[in-house]
Amino acid sequence: MKLVVISAGLSLPSSSRLLADRLTDTTRRQLTADGHDVDIHVVELRDLAADIAHVMVAGFPGPELSDVLEAVEEADGVIAVSPVFAASYSGLFKSFVDVLDDTTLAGKPVLLAATGGTARHSLALEHALRPLFAYLRATVVPTAVYAASEDWDTAGGSADALADRVTLAGRELAALMGARPATTGNTESVAPFEQQPPALTGPCGQEASG
């Protein structure tokens, strides 16, 4: 199983990366418990910011960004985490999504998560991120995870609530990944010629139309 983790955090370290790591660990443990080997590829978008801007202007990615786009294409599941800016995903996060091929995420299980200063921004997951990935035809897990600043306080009950959401979302992603065939590349499975059904023919032996 190939799991790609996308973090759009800008600081170092960032709460987005911290949340991404927790979601990754939960998903990995569940997949391992289900008998799957897991290959994890973590992408820090801040390291690719210049390459993303370049491809949007020039129209073609550099080698490092090409490798990331290929990894997303071949992934069996994706975890995507963005900080919330102005009640929505960050510009860097959206720019990365914009350079993906329109079909890259079609049918692919995706776990969405976001971080912000206060719980008031949690609805960005539902009114911004989820519609974006629905447009891309991704299979988004039911539970999206938002972490506000107070959720990292281990002395408070909100930290326990965050842990519960992380566990639930990770299990949902693992279940969706486990239910689909492992990706081996962008190659469609075609039956051998001798196994393909004969073409329908008309009265003169010509292929029927319509």
CSV table of C-alpha atoms in Angstrom, one decimal:
chain,number,residue,atom,x,y,z
A,1,MET,CA,0.0,0.0,0.0
A,2,LYS,CA,1.3,3.4,-1.0
A,3,LEU,CA,0.3,6.3,1.2
A,4,VAL,CA,1.2,9.9,0.3
A,5,VAL,CA,1.0,12.6,3.0
A,6,ILE,CA,0.8,16.2,1.9
A,7,SER,CA,1.5,18.9,4.5
A,8,ALA,CA,1.0,22.6,3.6
A,9,GLY,CA,2.4,24.0,6.8
A,10,LEU,CA,4.8,26.9,6.4
A,11,SER,CA,6.6,27.1,9.7
A,12,LEU,CA,9.2,24.6,10.9
A,13,PRO,CA,8.0,22.7,12.8
A,14,SER,CA,4.4,23.3,11.9
A,15,SER,CA,1.1,22.1,13.5
A,16,SER,CA,0.0,20.9,10.1
A,17,ARG,CA,2.9,18.5,9.9
A,18,LEU,CA,2.4,17.4,13.5
A,19,LEU,CA,-1.3,16.6,12.7
A,20,ALA,CA,-0.2,14.9,9.4
A,21,ASP,CA,2.2,12.7,11.4
A,22,ARG,CA,-0.4,11.6,13.8
A,23,LEU,CA,-2.9,10.8,11.1
A,24,THR,CA,-0.2,8.9,9.2
A,25,ASP,CA,0.8,6.9,12.3
A,26,THR,CA,-2.8,5.8,13.0
A,27,THR,CA,-3.4,4.9,9.3
A,28,ARG,CA,-0.2,2.9,9.1
A,29,ARG,CA,-0.9,1.0,12.3
A,30,GLN,CA,-4.4,0.1,11.1
A,31,LEU,CA,-3.1,-1.0,7.6
A,32,THR,CA,-0.4,-3.1,9.2
A,33,ALA,CA,-2.9,-4.7,11.6
A,34,ASP,CA,-4.9,-5.6,8.5
A,35,GLY,CA,-2.0,-7.4,7.0
A,36,HIS,CA,-0.8,-4.7,4.5
A,37,ASP,CA,2.8,-3.5,4.0
A,38,VAL,CA,2.8,0.3,3.9
A,39,ASP,CA,5.1,2.6,1.9
A,40,ILE,CA,4.8,6.2,3.1
A,41,HIS,CA,5.8,9.3,1.2
A,42,VAL,CA,5.7,12.6,3.1
A,43,VAL,CA,5.5,15.8,1.0
A,44,GLU,CA,6.3,19.2,2.6
A,45,LEU,CA,4.8,21.7,0.2
A,46,ARG,CA,6.9,24.6,1.5
A,47,ASP,CA,10.0,22.9,0.0
A,48,LEU,CA,8.3,22.8,-3.4
A,49,ALA,CA,6.8,26.4,-3.3
A,50,ALA,CA,9.1,27.7,-6.0
A,51,ASP,CA,8.7,24.7,-8.2
A,52,ILE,CA,4.9,24.9,-7.9
A,53,ALA,CA,4.9,28.6,-8.9
A,54,HIS,CA,7.2,27.8,-11.8
A,55,VAL,CA,5.0,25.1,-13.2
A,56,MET,CA,1.9,27.3,-13.0
A,57,VAL,CA,3.7,29.9,-15.2
A,58,ALA,CA,5.9,27.7,-17.4
A,59,GLY,CA,3.6,24.8,-17.7
A,60,PHE,CA,5.9,22.0,-16.9
A,61,PRO,CA,7.3,20.7,-13.5
A,62,GLY,CA,10.9,20.2,-12.5
A,63,PRO,CA,12.3,16.8,-11.5
A,64,GLU,CA,11.5,17.0,-7.8
A,65,LEU,CA,7.9,18.1,-8.3
A,66,SER,CA,7.5,15.5,-11.1
A,67,ASP,CA,8.4,12.8,-8.6
A,68,VAL,CA,5.8,14.1,-6.2
A,69,LEU,CA,3.1,14.3,-8.8
A,70,GLU,CA,3.9,10.7,-9.8
A,71,ALA,CA,3.8,9.6,-6.2
A,72,VAL,CA,0.3,11.1,-5.8
A,73,GLU,CA,-0.8,9.4,-9.1
A,74,GLU,CA,0.4,6.0,-7.9
A,75,ALA,CA,-0.8,6.4,-4.3
A,76,ASP,CA,-3.5,4.0,-2.8
A,77,GLY,CA,-4.5,6.8,-0.4
A,78,VAL,CA,-3.7,10.4,0.4
A,79,ILE,CA,-3.6,12.4,3.6
A,80,ALA,CA,-3.9,16.2,2.9
A,81,VAL,CA,-3.4,18.8,5.6
A,82,SER,CA,-3.6,22.6,5.2
A,83,PRO,CA,-3.4,25.5,7.6
A,84,VAL,CA,-6.5,27.7,7.5
A,85,PHE,CA,-5.9,31.2,6.1
A,86,ALA,CA,-8.8,33.6,5.7
A,87,ALA,CA,-11.4,30.8,6.4
A,88,SER,CA,-10.1,28.6,3.7
A,89,TYR,CA,-7.1,26.4,2.6
A,90,SER,CA,-3.8,28.1,2.1
A,91,GLY,CA,-2.7,29.5,-1.3
A,92,LEU,CA,0.2,27.1,-1.4
A,93,PHE,CA,-2.1,24.1,-0.8
A,94,LYS,CA,-4.5,25.2,-3.6
A,95,SER,CA,-1.6,25.9,-6.0
A,96,PHE,CA,-0.4,22.3,-5.5
A,97,VAL,CA,-3.9,21.0,-6.2
A,98,ASP,CA,-4.1,23.1,-9.3
A,99,VAL,CA,-1.0,21.5,-10.8
A,100,LEU,CA,-2.4,18.0,-10.4
A,101,ASP,CA,-3.9,16.3,-13.4
A,102,ASP,CA,-7.7,16.5,-13.3
A,103,THR,CA,-7.9,12.7,-13.0
A,104,THR,CA,-5.2,12.1,-10.5
A,105,LEU,CA,-7.4,11.8,-7.4
A,106,ALA,CA,-10.5,10.3,-9.1
A,107,GLY,CA,-11.7,7.5,-6.9
A,108,LYS,CA,-8.7,7.7,-4.6
A,109,PRO,CA,-9.3,7.6,-0.9
A,110,VAL,CA,-8.3,11.0,0.7
A,111,LEU,CA,-8.3,12.0,4.4
A,112,LEU,CA,-8.7,15.8,4.8
A,113,ALA,CA,-7.4,17.7,7.8
A,114,ALA,CA,-6.7,21.3,8.7
A,115,THR,CA,-5.1,23.4,11.5
A,116,GLY,CA,-5.9,26.9,12.8
A,117,GLY,CA,-5.7,29.2,15.7
A,118,THR,CA,-9.2,28.8,17.0
A,119,ALA,CA,-12.0,26.3,16.6
A,120,ARG,CA,-14.1,28.9,14.7
A,121,HIS,CA,-12.2,28.0,11.5
A,122,SER,CA,-13.1,24.3,11.6
A,123,LEU,CA,-15.9,24.7,9.1
A,124,ALA,CA,-13.2,25.4,6.4
A,125,LEU,CA,-13.0,21.6,6.1
A,126,GLU,CA,-16.6,21.4,5.1
A,127,HIS,CA,-17.1,24.5,3.0
A,128,ALA,CA,-13.7,24.7,1.3
A,129,LEU,CA,-11.6,21.5,1.4
A,130,ARG,CA,-14.4,18.9,1.0
A,131,PRO,CA,-16.0,20.6,-2.0
A,132,LEU,CA,-12.6,21.0,-3.7
A,133,PHE,CA,-11.9,17.3,-3.4
A,134,ALA,CA,-15.4,16.3,-4.3
A,135,TYR,CA,-14.9,18.3,-7.6
A,136,LEU,CA,-11.7,16.3,-8.2
A,137,ARG,CA,-13.8,13.1,-7.7
A,138,ALA,CA,-11.7,11.9,-4.8
A,139,THR,CA,-13.3,9.4,-2.3
A,140,VAL,CA,-13.1,11.6,0.8
A,141,VAL,CA,-13.3,9.8,4.2
A,142,PRO,CA,-16.3,10.7,6.3
A,143,THR,CA,-14.3,12.1,9.2
A,144,ALA,CA,-12.3,15.2,8.5
A,145,VAL,CA,-9.9,16.4,11.3
A,146,TYR,CA,-9.4,19.9,12.5
A,147,ALA,CA,-6.9,20.9,15.2
A,148,ALA,CA,-7.0,24.3,16.9
A,149,SER,CA,-4.3,25.6,19.1
A,150,GLU,CA,-6.0,24.4,22.3
A,151,ASP,CA,-6.2,20.9,20.9
A,152,TRP,CA,-2.5,20.4,21.5
A,153,ASP,CA,-2.8,21.1,25.2
A,154,THR,CA,-2.3,17.7,26.7
A,155,ALA,CA,-3.8,18.8,30.0
A,156,GLY,CA,-7.2,19.6,28.5
A,157,GLY,CA,-10.0,17.4,27.3
A,158,SER,CA,-9.8,18.8,23.8
A,159,ALA,CA,-6.6,16.9,23.3
A,160,ASP,CA,-8.5,13.6,24.0
A,161,ALA,CA,-11.2,14.7,21.5
A,162,LEU,CA,-8.5,15.3,18.9
A,163,ALA,CA,-7.0,11.9,19.5
A,164,ASP,CA,-10.4,10.3,19.1
A,165,ARG,CA,-10.9,12.1,15.7
A,166,VAL,CA,-7.5,11.2,14.5
A,167,THR,CA,-8.0,7.5,15.4
A,168,LEU,CA,-11.4,7.4,13.7
A,169,ALA,CA,-10.3,9.2,10.5
A,170,GLY,CA,-7.1,7.0,10.2
A,171,ARG,CA,-9.2,3.8,10.5
A,172,GLU,CA,-11.7,5.1,7.9
A,173,LEU,CA,-8.8,5.8,5.5
A,174,ALA,CA,-7.2,2.4,6.1
A,175,ALA,CA,-10.5,0.7,5.4
A,176,LEU,CA,-11.0,2.5,2.1
A,177,MET,CA,-7.4,1.8,1.0
A,178,GLY,CA,-7.8,-1.9,2.0
A,179,ALA,CA,-11.0,-2.2,0.0
A,180,ARG,CA,-9.4,-1.2,-3.4
A,181,PRO,CA,-6.7,-2.9,-5.5
A,182,ALA,CA,-3.2,-1.8,-4.9
A,183,THR,CA,-2.0,0.8,-7.5
A,184,THR,CA,0.7,-0.4,-9.8
A,185,GLY,CA,0.8,2.6,-12.1
A,186,ASN,CA,-1.3,4.4,-14.6
A,187,THR,CA,-1.9,1.3,-16.7
A,188,GLU,CA,-5.4,0.1,-17.5
A,189,SER,CA,-6.1,-3.6,-17.3
A,190,VAL,CA,-7.0,-4.9,-20.8
A,191,ALA,CA,-8.1,-8.5,-21.5
A,192,PRO,CA,-6.0,-10.5,-24.0
A,193,PHE,CA,-7.3,-10.3,-27.6
A,194,GLU,CA,-8.5,-13.9,-27.6
A,195,GLN,CA,-10.5,-13.3,-24.4
A,196,GLN,CA,-12.3,-10.3,-25.8
A,197,PRO,CA,-15.9,-10.7,-26.9
A,198,PRO,CA,-16.6,-10.6,-30.7
A,199,ALA,CA,-17.8,-7.4,-32.2
A,200,LEU,CA,-21.5,-7.2,-33.0
A,201,THR,CA,-22.0,-7.5,-36.8
A,202,GLY,CA,-24.8,-6.5,-39.1
A,203,PRO,CA,-26.4,-8.6,-41.8
A,204,CYS,CA,-23.5,-8.1,-44.3
A,205,GLY,CA,-20.8,-8.9,-41.8
A,206,GLN,CA,-20.1,-5.2,-41.0
A,207,GLU,CA,-19.8,-4.0,-37.5
A,208,ALA,CA,-23.1,-2.8,-36.2
A,209,SER,CA,-23.3,0.9,-35.2
A,210,GLY,CA,-25.2,2.6,-32.4
